[in-house]
Short mmCIF file of C-alpha atoms in Angstrom, two decimals:
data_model
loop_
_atom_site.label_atom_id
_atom_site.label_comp_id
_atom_site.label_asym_id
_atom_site.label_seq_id
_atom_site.Cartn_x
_atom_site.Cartn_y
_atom_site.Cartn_z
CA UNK A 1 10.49 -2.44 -8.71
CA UNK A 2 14.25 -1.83 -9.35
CA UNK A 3 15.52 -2.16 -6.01
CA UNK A 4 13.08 -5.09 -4.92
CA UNK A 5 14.11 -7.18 -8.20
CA UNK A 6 17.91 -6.31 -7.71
CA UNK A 7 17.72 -7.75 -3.66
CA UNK A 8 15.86 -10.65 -4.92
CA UNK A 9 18.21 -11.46 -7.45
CA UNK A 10 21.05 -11.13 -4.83
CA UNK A 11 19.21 -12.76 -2.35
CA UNK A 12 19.15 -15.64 -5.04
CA UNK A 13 22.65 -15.92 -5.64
CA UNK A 14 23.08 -15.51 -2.12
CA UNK A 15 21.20 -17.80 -0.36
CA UNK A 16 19.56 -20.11 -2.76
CA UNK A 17 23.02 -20.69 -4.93
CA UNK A 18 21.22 -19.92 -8.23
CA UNK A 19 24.16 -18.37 -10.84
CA UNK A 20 23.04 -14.78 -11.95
CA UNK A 21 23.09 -15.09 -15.51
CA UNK A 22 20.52 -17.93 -15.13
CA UNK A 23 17.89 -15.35 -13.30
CA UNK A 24 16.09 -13.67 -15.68
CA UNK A 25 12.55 -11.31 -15.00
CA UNK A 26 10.45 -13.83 -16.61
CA UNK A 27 12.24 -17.40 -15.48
CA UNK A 28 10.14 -19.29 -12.83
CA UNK A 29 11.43 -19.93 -9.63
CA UNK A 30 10.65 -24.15 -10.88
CA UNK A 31 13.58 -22.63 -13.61
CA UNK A 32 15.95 -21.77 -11.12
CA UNK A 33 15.05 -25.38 -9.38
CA UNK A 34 14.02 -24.29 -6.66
CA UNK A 35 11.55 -26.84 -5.23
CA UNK A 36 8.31 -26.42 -3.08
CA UNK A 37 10.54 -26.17 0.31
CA UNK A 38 12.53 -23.39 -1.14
CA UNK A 39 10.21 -21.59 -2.67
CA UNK A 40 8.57 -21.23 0.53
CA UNK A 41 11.87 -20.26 2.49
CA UNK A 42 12.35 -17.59 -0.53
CA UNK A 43 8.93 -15.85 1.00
CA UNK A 44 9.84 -16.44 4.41
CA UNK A 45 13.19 -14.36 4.11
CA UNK A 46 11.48 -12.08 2.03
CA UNK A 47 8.75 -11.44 4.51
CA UNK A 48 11.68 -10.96 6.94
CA UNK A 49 13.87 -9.10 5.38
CA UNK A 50 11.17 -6.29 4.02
CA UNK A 51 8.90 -6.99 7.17
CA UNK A 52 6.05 -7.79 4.81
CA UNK A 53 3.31 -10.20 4.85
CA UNK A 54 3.66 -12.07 1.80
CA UNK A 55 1.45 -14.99 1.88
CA UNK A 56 3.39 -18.16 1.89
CA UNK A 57 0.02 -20.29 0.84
CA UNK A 58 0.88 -18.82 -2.33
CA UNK A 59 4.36 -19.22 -3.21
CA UNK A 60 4.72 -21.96 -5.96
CA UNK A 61 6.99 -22.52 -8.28
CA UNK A 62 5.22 -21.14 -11.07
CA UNK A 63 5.93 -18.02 -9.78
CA UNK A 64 8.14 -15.78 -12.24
CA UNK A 65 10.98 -13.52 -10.38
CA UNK A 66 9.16 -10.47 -12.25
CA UNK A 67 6.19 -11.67 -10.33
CA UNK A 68 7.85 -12.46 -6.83
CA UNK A 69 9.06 -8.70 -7.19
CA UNK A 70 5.59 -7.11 -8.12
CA UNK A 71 4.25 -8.62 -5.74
CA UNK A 72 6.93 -7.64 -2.55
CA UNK A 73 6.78 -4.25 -4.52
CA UNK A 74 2.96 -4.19 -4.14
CA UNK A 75 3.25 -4.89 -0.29
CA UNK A 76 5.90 -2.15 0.06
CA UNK A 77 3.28 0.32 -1.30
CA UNK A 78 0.53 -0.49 0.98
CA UNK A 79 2.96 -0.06 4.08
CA UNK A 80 3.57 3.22 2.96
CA UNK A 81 2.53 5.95 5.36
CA UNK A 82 -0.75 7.45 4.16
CA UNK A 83 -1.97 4.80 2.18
CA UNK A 84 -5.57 3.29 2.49
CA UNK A 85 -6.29 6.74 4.24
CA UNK A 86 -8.50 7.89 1.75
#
């Protein structure tokens, strides 16, 4: 989860203006005031930046960054190659 929480805090700073020593695993993204509108932009560029399919219906701002990062994590893993192949 390493790399995925590092981008996302970057992506953070980045594009969402949100100073790095205010992002923390277990602040919400309603923490880092980022409203409704934002929170769904966050998944957007996170679906297209790691060509994932995060589902947007979810994204609130109850959402922690730990869990924003499990969650892109999780999606990475099921894209691997020879997963569900069982």
């Amino acid at each position: 989860m390493d790399r995925v929480y590092d981008h996302l805090v970057t992506l953070l700073g980045d594009k969402f203006e949100v100073p790095a020593d205010r992002i923390a695993p277990d602040a919400t993204l309603g923490d880092l005031e980022l409203d409704s509108l934002a929170v769904v932009e966050l998944y957007v560029t996170l679906q297209e930046q790691w060509k994932i399919p995060l589902d947007d219906s979810a994204a609130t701002a109850d959402l922690t960054v730990e869990d924003v990062a499990r969650t892109v994590t999780e999606l990475l893993g099921a894209q691997a190659p020879g997963r569900g192949t069982a």
